[in-house]
CSV table of C-alpha atoms in Angstrom, one decimal:
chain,number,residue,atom,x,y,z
Q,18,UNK,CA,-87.2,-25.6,8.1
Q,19,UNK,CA,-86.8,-25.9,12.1
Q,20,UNK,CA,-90.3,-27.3,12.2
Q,21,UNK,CA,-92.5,-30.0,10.6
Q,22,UNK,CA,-95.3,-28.0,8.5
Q,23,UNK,CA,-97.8,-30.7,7.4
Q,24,UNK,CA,-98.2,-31.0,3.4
Q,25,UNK,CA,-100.7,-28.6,2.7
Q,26,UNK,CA,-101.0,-29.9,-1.6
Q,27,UNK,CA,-104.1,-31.8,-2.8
Q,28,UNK,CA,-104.2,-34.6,0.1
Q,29,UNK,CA,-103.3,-38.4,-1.4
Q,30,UNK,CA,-106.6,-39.5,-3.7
Q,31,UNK,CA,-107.5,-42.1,-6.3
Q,32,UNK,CA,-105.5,-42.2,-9.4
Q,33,UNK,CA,-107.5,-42.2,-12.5
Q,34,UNK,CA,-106.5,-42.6,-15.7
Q,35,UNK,CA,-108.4,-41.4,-18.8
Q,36,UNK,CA,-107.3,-42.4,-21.9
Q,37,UNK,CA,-107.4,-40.7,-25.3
Q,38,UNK,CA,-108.5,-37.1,-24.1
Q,39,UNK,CA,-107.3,-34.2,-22.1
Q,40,UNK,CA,-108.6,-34.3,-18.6
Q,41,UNK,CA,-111.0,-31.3,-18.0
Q,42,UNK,CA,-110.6,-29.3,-14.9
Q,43,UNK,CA,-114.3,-30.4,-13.6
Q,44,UNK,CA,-113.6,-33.6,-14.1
Q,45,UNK,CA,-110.1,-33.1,-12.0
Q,46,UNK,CA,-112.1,-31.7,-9.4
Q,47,UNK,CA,-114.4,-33.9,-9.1
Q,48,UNK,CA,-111.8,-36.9,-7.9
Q,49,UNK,CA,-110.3,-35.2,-5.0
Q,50,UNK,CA,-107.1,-36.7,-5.4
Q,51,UNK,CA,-104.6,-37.3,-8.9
Q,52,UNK,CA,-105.3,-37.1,-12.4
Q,53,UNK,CA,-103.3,-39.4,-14.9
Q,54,UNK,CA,-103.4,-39.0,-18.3
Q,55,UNK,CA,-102.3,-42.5,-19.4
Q,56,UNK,CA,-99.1,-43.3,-21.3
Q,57,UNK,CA,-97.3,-40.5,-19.7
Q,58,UNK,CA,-93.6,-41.5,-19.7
Q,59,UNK,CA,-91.8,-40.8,-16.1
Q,60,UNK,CA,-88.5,-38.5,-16.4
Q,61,UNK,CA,-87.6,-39.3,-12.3
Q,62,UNK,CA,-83.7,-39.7,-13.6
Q,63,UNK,CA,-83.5,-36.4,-15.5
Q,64,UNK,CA,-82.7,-32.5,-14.2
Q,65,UNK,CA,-85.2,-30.5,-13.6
Q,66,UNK,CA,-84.9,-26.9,-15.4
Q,67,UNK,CA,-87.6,-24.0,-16.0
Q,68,UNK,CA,-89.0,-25.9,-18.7
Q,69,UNK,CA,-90.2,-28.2,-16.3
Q,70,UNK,CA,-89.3,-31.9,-17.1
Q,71,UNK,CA,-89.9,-33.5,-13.9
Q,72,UNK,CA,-92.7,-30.4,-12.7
Q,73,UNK,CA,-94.5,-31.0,-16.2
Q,74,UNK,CA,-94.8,-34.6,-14.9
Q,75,UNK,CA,-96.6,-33.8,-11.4
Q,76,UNK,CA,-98.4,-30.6,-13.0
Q,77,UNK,CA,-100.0,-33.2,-15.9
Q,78,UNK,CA,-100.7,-35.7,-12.5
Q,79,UNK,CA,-102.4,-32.9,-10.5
Q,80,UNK,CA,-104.2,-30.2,-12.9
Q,81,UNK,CA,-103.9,-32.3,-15.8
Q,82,UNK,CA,-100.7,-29.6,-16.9
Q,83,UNK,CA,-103.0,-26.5,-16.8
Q,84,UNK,CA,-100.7,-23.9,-15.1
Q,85,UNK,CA,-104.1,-21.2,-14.9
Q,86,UNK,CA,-105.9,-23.9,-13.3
Q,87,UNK,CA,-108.8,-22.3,-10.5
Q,88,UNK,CA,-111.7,-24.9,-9.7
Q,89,UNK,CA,-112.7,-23.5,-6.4
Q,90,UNK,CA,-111.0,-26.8,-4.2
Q,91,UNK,CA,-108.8,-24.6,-2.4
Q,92,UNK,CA,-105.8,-25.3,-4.5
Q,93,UNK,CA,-104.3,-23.4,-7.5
Q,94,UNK,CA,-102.1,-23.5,-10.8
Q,95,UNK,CA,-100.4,-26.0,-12.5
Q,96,UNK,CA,-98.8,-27.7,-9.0
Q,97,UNK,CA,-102.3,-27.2,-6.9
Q,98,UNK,CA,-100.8,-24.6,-3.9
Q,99,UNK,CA,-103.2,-24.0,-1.5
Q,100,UNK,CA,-102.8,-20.5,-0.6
Q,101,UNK,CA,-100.8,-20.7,2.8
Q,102,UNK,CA,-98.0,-22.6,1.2
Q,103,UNK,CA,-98.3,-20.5,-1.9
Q,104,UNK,CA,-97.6,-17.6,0.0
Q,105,UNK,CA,-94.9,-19.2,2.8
Q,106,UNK,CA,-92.4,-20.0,0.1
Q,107,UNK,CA,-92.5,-16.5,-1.6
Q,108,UNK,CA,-95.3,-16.9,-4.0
Q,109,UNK,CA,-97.3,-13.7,-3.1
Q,110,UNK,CA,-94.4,-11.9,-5.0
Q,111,UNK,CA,-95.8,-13.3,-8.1
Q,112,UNK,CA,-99.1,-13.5,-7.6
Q,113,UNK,CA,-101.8,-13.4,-4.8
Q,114,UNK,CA,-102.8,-17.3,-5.8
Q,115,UNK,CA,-100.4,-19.6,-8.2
Q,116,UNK,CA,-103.1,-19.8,-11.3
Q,117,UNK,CA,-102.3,-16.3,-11.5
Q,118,UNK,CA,-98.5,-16.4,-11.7
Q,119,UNK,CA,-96.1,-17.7,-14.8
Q,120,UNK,CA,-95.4,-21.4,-14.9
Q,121,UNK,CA,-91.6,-20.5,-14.4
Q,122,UNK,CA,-92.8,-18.4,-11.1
Q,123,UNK,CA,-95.0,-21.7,-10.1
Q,124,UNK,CA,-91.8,-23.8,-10.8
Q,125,UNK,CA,-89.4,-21.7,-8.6
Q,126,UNK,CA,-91.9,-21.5,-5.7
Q,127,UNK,CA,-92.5,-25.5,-6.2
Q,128,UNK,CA,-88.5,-25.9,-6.1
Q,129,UNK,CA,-88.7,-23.7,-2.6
Q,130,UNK,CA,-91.2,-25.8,-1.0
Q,131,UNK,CA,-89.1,-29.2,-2.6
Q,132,UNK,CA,-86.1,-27.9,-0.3
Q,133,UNK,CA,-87.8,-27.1,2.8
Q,134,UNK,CA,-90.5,-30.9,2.3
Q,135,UNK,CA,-89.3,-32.8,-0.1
Q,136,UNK,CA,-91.7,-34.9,-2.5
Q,137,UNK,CA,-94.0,-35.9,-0.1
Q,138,UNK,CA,-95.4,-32.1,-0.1
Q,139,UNK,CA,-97.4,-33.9,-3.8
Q,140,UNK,CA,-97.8,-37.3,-1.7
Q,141,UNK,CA,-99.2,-38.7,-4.7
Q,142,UNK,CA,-98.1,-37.2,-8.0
Q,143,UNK,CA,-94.7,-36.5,-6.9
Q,144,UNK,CA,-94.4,-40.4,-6.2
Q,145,UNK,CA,-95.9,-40.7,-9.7
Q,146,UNK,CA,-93.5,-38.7,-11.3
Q,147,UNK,CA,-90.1,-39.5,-9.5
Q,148,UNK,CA,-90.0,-36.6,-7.7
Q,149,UNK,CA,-86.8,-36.5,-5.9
Q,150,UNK,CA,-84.8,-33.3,-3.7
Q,151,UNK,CA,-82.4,-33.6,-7.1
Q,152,UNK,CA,-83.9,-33.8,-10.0
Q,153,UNK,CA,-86.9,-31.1,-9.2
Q,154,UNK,CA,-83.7,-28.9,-8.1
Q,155,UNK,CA,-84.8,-28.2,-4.2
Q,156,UNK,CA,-83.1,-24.7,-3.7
Q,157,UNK,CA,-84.5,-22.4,-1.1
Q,158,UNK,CA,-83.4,-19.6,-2.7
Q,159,UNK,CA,-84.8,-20.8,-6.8
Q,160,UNK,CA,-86.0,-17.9,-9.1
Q,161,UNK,CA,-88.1,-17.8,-12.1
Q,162,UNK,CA,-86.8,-19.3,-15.1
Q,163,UNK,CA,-84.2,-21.4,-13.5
Q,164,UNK,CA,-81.9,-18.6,-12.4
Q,165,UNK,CA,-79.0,-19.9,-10.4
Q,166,UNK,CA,-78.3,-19.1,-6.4
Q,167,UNK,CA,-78.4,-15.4,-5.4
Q,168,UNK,CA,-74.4,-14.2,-4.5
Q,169,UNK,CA,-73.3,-14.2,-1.5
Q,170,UNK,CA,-74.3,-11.6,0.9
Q,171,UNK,CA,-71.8,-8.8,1.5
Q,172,UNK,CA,-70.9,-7.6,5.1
Q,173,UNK,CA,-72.8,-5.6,6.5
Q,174,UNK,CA,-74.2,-4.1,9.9
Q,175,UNK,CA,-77.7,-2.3,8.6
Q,176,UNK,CA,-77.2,-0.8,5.2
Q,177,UNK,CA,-76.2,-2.5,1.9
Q,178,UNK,CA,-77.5,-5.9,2.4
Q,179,UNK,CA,-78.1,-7.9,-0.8
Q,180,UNK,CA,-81.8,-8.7,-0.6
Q,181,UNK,CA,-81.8,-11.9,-1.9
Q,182,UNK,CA,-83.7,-13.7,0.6
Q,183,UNK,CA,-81.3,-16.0,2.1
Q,184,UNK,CA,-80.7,-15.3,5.8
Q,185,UNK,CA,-77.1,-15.3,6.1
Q,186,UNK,CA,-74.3,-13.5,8.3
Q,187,UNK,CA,-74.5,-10.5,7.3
Q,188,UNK,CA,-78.2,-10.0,7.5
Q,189,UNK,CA,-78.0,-11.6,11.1
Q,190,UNK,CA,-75.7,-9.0,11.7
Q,191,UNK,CA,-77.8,-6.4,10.4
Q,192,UNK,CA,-80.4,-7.8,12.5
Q,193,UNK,CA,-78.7,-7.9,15.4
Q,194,UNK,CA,-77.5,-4.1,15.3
Q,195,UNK,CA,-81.2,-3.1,15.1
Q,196,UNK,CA,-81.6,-5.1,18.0
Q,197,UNK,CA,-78.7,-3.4,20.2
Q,198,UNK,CA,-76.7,-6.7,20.7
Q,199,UNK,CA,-73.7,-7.5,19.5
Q,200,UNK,CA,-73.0,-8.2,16.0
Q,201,UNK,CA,-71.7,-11.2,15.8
Q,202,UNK,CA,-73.3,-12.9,12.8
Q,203,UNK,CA,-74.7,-15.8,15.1
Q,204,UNK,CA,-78.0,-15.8,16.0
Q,205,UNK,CA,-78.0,-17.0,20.0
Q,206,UNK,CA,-80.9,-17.3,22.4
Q,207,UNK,CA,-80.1,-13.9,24.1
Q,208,UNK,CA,-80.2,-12.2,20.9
Q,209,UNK,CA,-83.6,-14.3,19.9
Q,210,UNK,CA,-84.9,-12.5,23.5
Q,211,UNK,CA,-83.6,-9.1,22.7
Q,212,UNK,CA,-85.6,-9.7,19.8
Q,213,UNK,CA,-88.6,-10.7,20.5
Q,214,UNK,CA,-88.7,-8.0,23.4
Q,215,UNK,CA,-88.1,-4.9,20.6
Q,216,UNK,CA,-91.1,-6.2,18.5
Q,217,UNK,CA,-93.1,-7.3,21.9
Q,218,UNK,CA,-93.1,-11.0,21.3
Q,219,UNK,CA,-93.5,-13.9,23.7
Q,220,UNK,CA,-88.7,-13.8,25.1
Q,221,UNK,CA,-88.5,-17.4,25.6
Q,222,UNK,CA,-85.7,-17.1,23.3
Q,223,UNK,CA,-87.0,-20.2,20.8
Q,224,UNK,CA,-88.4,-19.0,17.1
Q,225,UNK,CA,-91.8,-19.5,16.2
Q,226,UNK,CA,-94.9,-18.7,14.6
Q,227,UNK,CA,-95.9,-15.9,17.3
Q,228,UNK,CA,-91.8,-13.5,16.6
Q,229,UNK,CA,-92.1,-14.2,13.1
Q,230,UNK,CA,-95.7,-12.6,12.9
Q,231,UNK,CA,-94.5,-9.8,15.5
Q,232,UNK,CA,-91.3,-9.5,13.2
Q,233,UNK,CA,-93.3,-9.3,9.9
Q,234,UNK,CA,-95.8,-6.6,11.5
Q,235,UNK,CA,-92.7,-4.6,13.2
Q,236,UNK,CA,-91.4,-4.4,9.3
Q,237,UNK,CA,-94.4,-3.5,8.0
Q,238,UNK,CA,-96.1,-6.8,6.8
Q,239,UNK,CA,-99.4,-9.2,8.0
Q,240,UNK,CA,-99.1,-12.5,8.9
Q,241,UNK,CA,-98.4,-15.3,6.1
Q,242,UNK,CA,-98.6,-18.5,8.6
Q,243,UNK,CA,-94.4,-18.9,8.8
Q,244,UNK,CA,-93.2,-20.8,12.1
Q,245,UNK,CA,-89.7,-19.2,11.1
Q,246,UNK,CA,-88.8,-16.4,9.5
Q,247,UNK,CA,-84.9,-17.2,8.8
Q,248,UNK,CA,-86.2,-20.0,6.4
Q,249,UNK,CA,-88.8,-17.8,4.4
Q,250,UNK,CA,-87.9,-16.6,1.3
Q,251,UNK,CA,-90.1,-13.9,1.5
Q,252,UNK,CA,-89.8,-12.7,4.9
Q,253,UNK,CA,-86.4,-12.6,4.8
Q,254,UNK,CA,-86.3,-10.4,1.8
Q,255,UNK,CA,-88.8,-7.8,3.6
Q,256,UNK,CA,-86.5,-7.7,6.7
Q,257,UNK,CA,-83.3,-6.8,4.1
Q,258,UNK,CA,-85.2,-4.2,2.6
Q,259,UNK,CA,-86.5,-3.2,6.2
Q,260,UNK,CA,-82.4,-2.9,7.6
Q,261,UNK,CA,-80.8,-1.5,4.3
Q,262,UNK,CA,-83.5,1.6,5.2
């Protein structure tokens, strides 16, 4: 990311431990902070995959390993997204709120937000569990079910980009044709004016929160609380689907 977002997971609480019984979502709630289940073994050293290894270790620490888990705190699923970074790493594909998506979709989205914060976006579980940028497999670009990096994009100026998300070359060049500059694959400040003068932005020529809402609306979508929309999965996939048009 080009700018700091603050963690926006359950904020650092309490450990407790219960022994000899599943921890019920009430009770969860009613810590504010993490939920142990003790004698839970940490996996820190081992890959993480769509079956979750190292996420099965933070979900059990945050919601108790309910992936469906809603108990009105603000937070959702398995992980506990609050709904602005739910949606800034792609998650409103899925599902408006994470309870509601798959635990692979939760994973993928997880291993999005890994990339961009690292552990400290679970302060405290993700400490718990050994979270590290490896073995939760940080990708910007994961998909459901462990699927690997989309290909490479093809060259293009406009039409037949490979939506995959990933702002590359050729969707800068694509970008920059709709703008009327020249397509040179590199993103400069002039270009970032030209820009944010076609969708009426702020031309300072710098990225940030106020183009990628003008982008998003100029492309047909409301704002999801990005600062910039070259890192966001999902943004980057509407503007590639906006240019191959």
């Amino acid at each position: 990311m080009t700018a700091t977002r603050p963690n926006t997971h359950r904020a650092p609480g309490r450990a407790v431990a219960f022994r000899g019984a599943r921890v019920a979502p009430k009770v969860a709630a009613a810590t504010g902070g993490a939920v142990v289940v003790a004698g839970l073994g940490l996996v820190g050293t081992q890959s993480a995959t769509a079956a979750g290894t190292v996420w099965d270790e933070v979900a059990q620490c945050e919601s108790g390993g309910n992936w469906s888990i809603d108990t009105g705190n603000g937070y959702y699923g398995g992980l506990q997204f609050s709904s602005s970074t739910w949606k800034a790493f792609g998650g409103a594909e899925y599902a408006s709120t994470a309870n509601q998506a798959t635990k692979a979709e939760q994973i993928a989205v997880a291993q999005r937000t890994l990339h961009a914060q690292g552990p400290g976006a679970w302060p405290t579980c993700g400490k718990k569990a050994g979270l590290t940028r490896a073995n939760g497999g940080a990708d910007p670009n994961a998909q459901p079910g462990g699927g690997s990096t989309p290909a490479p994009e093809q060259p293009g100026t406009g039409a037949g980009l490979v939506v995959d998300g990933k702002f590359g070359p050729a969707t800068t060049r694509a970008l920059e044709g709709w703008v009327g500059v020249p397509q040179d694959g590199s993103l400069s400040t002039g270009d970032i004016k030209a820009l944010q003068t076609k969708i009426g932005a702020n031309p300072d020529g710098k990225i940030g929160a106020e183009t990628t809402r003008k982008l998003r609306a100029a492309i047909g979508h409301g704002d999801n609380g990005v600062w910039d929309f070259r890192t966001n999965y999902a943004t980057v996939k509407a503007l590639q689907q906006f240019l191959n048009g």
